[in-house]
PDB file of C-alpha atoms in Angstrom:
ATOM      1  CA  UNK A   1       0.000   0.000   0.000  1.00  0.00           C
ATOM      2  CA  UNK A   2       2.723   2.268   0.702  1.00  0.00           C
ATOM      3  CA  UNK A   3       4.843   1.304  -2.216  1.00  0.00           C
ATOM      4  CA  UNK A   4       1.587   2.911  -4.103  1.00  0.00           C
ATOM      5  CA  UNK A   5       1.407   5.853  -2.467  1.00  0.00           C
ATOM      6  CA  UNK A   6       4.747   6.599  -3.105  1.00  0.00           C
ATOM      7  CA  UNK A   7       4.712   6.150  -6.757  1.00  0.00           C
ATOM      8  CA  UNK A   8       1.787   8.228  -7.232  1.00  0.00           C
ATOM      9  CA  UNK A   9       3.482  10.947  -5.236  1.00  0.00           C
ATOM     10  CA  UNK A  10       6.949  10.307  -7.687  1.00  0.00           C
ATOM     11  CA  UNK A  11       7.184  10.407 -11.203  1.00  0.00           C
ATOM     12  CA  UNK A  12       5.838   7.567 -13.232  1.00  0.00           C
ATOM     13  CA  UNK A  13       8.138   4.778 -15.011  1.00  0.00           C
ATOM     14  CA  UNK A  14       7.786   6.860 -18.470  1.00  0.00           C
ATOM     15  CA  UNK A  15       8.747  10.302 -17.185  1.00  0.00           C
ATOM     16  CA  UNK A  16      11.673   9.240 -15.651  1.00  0.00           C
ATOM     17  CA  UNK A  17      12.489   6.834 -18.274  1.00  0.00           C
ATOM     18  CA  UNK A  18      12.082   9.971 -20.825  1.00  0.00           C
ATOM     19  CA  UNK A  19      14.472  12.077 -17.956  1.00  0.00           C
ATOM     20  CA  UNK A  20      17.338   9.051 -18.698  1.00  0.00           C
ATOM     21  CA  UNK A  21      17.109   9.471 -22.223  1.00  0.00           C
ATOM     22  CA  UNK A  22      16.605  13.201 -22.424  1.00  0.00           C
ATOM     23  CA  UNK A  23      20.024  13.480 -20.013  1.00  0.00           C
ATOM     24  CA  UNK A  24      21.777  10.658 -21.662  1.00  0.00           C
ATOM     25  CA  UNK A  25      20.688  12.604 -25.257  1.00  0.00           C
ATOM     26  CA  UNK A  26      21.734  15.771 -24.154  1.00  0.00           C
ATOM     27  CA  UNK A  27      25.892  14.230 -23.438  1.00  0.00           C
ATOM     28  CA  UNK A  28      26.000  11.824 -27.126  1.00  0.00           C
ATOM     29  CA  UNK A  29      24.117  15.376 -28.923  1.00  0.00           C
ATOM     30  CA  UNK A  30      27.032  17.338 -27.289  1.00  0.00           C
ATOM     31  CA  UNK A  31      29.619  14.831 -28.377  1.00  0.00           C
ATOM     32  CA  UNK A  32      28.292  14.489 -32.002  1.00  0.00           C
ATOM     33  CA  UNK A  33      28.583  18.386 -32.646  1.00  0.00           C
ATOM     34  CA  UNK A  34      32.053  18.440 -30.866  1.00  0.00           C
ATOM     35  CA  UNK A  35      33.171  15.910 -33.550  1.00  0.00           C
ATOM     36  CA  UNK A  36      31.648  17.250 -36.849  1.00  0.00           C
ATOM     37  CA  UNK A  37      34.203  18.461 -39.382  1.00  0.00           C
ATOM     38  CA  UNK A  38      31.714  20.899 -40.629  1.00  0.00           C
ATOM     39  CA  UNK A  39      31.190  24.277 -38.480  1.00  0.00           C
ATOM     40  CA  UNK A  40      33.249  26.267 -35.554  1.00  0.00           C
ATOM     41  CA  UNK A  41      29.727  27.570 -34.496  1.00  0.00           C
ATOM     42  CA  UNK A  42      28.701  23.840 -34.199  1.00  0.00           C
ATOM     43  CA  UNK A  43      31.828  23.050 -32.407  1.00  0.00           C
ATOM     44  CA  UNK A  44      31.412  25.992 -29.995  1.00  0.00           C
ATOM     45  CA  UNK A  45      27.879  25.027 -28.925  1.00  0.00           C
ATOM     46  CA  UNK A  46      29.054  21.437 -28.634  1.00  0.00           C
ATOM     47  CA  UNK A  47      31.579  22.669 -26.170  1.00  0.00           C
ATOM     48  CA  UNK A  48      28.836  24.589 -24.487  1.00  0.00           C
ATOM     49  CA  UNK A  49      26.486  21.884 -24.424  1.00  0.00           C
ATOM     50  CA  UNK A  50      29.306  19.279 -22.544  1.00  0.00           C
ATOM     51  CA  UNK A  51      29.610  21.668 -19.728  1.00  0.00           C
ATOM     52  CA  UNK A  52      25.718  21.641 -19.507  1.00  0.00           C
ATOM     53  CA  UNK A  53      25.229  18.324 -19.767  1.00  0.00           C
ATOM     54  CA  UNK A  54      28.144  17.358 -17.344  1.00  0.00           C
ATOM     55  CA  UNK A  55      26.305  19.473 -14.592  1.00  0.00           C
ATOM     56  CA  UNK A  56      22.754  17.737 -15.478  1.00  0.00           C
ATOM     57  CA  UNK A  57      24.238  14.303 -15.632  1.00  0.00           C
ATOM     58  CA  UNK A  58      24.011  14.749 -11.641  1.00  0.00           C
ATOM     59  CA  UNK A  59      20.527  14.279 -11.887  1.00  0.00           C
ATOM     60  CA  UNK A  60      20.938  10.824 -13.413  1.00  0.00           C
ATOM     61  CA  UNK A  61      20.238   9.083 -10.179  1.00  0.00           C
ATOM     62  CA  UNK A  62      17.264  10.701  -9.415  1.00  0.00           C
ATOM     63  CA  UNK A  63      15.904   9.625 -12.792  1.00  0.00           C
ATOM     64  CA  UNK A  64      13.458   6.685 -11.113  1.00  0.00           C
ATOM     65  CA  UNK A  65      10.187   5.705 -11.207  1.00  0.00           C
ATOM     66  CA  UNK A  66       9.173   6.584  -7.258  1.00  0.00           C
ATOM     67  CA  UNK A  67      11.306  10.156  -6.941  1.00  0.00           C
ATOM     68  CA  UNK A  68       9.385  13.299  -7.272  1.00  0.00           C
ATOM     69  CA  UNK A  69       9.836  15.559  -9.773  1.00  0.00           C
ATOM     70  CA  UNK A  70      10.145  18.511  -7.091  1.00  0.00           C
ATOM     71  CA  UNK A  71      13.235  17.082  -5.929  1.00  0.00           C
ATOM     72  CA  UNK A  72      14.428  16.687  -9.279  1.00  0.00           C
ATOM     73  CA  UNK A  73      14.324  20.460  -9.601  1.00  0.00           C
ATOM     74  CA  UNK A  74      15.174  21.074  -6.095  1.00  0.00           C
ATOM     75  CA  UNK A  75      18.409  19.104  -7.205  1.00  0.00           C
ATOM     76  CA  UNK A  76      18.724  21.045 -10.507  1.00  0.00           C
ATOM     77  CA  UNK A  77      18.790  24.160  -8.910  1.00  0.00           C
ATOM     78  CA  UNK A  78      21.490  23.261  -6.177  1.00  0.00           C
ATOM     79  CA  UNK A  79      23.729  22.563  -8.969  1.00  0.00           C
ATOM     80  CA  UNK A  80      22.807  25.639 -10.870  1.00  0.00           C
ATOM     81  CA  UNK A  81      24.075  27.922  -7.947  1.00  0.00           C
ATOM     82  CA  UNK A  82      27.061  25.790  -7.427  1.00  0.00           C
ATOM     83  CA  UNK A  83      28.311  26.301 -10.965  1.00  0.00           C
ATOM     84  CA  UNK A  84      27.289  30.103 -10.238  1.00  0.00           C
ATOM     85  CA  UNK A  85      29.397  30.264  -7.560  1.00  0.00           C
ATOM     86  CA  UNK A  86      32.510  28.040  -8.858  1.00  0.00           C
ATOM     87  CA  UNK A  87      31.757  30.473 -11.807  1.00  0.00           C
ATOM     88  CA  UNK A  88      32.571  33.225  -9.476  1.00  0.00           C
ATOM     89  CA  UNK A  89      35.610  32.124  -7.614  1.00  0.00           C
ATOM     90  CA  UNK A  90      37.374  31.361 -11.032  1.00  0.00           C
ATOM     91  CA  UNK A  91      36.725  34.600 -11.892  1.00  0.00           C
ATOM     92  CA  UNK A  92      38.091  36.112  -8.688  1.00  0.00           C
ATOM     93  CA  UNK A  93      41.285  33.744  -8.915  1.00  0.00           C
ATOM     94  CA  UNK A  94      41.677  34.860 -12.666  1.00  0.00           C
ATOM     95  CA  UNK A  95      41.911  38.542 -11.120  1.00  0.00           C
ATOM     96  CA  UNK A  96      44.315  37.199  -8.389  1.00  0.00           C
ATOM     97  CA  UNK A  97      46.555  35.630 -11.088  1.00  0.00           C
ATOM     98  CA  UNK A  98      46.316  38.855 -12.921  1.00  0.00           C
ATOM     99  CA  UNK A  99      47.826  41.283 -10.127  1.00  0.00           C
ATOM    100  CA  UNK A 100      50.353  38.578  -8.677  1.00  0.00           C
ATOM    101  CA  UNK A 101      51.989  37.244 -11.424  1.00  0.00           C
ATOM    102  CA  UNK A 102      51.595  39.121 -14.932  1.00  0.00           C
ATOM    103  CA  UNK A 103      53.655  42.427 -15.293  1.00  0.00           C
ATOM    104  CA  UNK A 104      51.454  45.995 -15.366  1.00  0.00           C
ATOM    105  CA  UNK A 105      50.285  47.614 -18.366  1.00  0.00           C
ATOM    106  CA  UNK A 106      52.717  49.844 -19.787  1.00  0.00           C
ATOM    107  CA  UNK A 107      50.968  53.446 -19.658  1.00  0.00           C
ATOM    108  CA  UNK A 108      52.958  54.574 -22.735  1.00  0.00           C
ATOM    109  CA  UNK A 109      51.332  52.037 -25.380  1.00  0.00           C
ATOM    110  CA  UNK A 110      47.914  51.876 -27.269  1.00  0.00           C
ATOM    111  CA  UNK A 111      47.682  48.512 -25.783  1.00  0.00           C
ATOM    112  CA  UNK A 112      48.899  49.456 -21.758  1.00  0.00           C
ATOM    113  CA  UNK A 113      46.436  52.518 -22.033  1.00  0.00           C
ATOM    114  CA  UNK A 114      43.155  50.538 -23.019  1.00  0.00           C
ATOM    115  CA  UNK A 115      44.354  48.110 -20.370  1.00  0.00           C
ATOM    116  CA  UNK A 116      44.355  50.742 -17.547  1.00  0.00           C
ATOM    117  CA  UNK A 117      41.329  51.976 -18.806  1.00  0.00           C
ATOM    118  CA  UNK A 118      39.256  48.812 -18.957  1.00  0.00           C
ATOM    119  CA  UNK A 119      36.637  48.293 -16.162  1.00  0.00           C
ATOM    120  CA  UNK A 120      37.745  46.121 -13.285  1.00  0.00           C
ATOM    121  CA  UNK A 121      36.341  42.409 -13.157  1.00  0.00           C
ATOM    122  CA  UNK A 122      33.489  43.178 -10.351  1.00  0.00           C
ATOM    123  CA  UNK A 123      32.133  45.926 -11.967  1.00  0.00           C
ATOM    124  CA  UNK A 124      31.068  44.275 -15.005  1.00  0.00           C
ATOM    125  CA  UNK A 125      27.387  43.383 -15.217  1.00  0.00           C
ATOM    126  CA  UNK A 126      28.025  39.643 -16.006  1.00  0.00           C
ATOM    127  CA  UNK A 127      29.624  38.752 -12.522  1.00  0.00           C
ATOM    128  CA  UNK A 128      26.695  40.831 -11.087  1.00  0.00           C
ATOM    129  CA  UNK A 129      24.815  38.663 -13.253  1.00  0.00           C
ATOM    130  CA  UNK A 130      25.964  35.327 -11.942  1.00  0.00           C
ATOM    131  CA  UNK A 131      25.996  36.313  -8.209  1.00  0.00           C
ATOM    132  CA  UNK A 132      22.559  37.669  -8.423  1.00  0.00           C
ATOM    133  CA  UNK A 133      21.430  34.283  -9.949  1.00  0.00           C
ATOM    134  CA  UNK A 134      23.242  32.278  -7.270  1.00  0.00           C
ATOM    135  CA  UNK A 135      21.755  34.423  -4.598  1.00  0.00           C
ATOM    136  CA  UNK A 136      17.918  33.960  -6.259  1.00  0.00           C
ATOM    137  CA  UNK A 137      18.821  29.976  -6.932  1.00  0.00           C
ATOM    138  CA  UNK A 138      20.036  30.306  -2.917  1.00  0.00           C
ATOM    139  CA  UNK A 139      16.955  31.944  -2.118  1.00  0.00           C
ATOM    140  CA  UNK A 140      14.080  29.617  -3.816  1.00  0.00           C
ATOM    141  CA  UNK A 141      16.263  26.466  -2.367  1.00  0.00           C
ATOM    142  CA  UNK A 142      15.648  27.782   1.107  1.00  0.00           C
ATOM    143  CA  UNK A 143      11.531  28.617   0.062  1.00  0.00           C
ATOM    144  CA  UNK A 144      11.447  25.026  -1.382  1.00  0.00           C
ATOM    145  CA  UNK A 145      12.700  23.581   2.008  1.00  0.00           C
ATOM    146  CA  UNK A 146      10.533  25.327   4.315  1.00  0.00           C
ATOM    147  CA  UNK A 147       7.202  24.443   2.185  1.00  0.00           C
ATOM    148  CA  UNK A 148       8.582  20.667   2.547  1.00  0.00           C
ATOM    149  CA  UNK A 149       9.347  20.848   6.084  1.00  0.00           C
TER     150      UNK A 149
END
């Protein structure tokens, strides 16, 4: 009686059968465009669609027959704000490697003076971007868990 309960609560045996194959579909697509000899632009979205698809292969074991479909997303998101933040700490290492290693701009070239110029890397809208999303993705995670609980 339980077992029944549960499964009408989780996902049925086609939807996550159709998760499998839509996660396992996403990697072999991303491979397949990696591969081609035909396009850069193909090969660039390949290369995009790897990264994705190694983040959403995490949700490969909750692809079964009795797990809901809320914690599917709950799961999703989790991993969405911890590539946001890994996203964030590269970027902030990149700027560390930047001022501890690599010499200054020279302030007599073209090349030293658009250097100097340039906006610094946390006050460009894209890292505003990310942390704002990790912040919203920490945000409904927290909403999600006190509904449950």
């Amino acid at each position: 009686m339980s077992n029944e309960v549960q499964n009408t609560r989780g996902m049925g045996p086609t939807t996550a059968l159709r998760l499998e194959y839509a996660i396992i579909g996403l990697g072999v697509l991303a491979l397949l465009l990696i591969f081609q000899p035909f396009s850069i632009t193909l090969f660039t979205i390949g290369c995009m669609l790897v990264v994705l698809a190694g983040l959403i292969n995490n949700l490969l074991p909750l692809a079964q027959p009795s797990v809901s479909l809320r914690s599917v997303v709950k799961v999703a998101m989790v991993v969405a704000m911890i590539f946001c933040i890994a996203l964030l700490v590269s970027i902030f290492a990149a700027s560390l490697y930047g001022v501890f290693f690599l010499a200054p701009p020279d302030p007599n070239t073209t090349a030293g003076k658009v250097q100097l110029a340039a906006k610094p890397w946390y006050m460009h809208s894209f890292t505003w971007s990310v942390a704002v999303v990790a912040c919203v993705l920490a945000g409904l995670i927290t909403v999600m868990n006190r509904r449950r609980g």
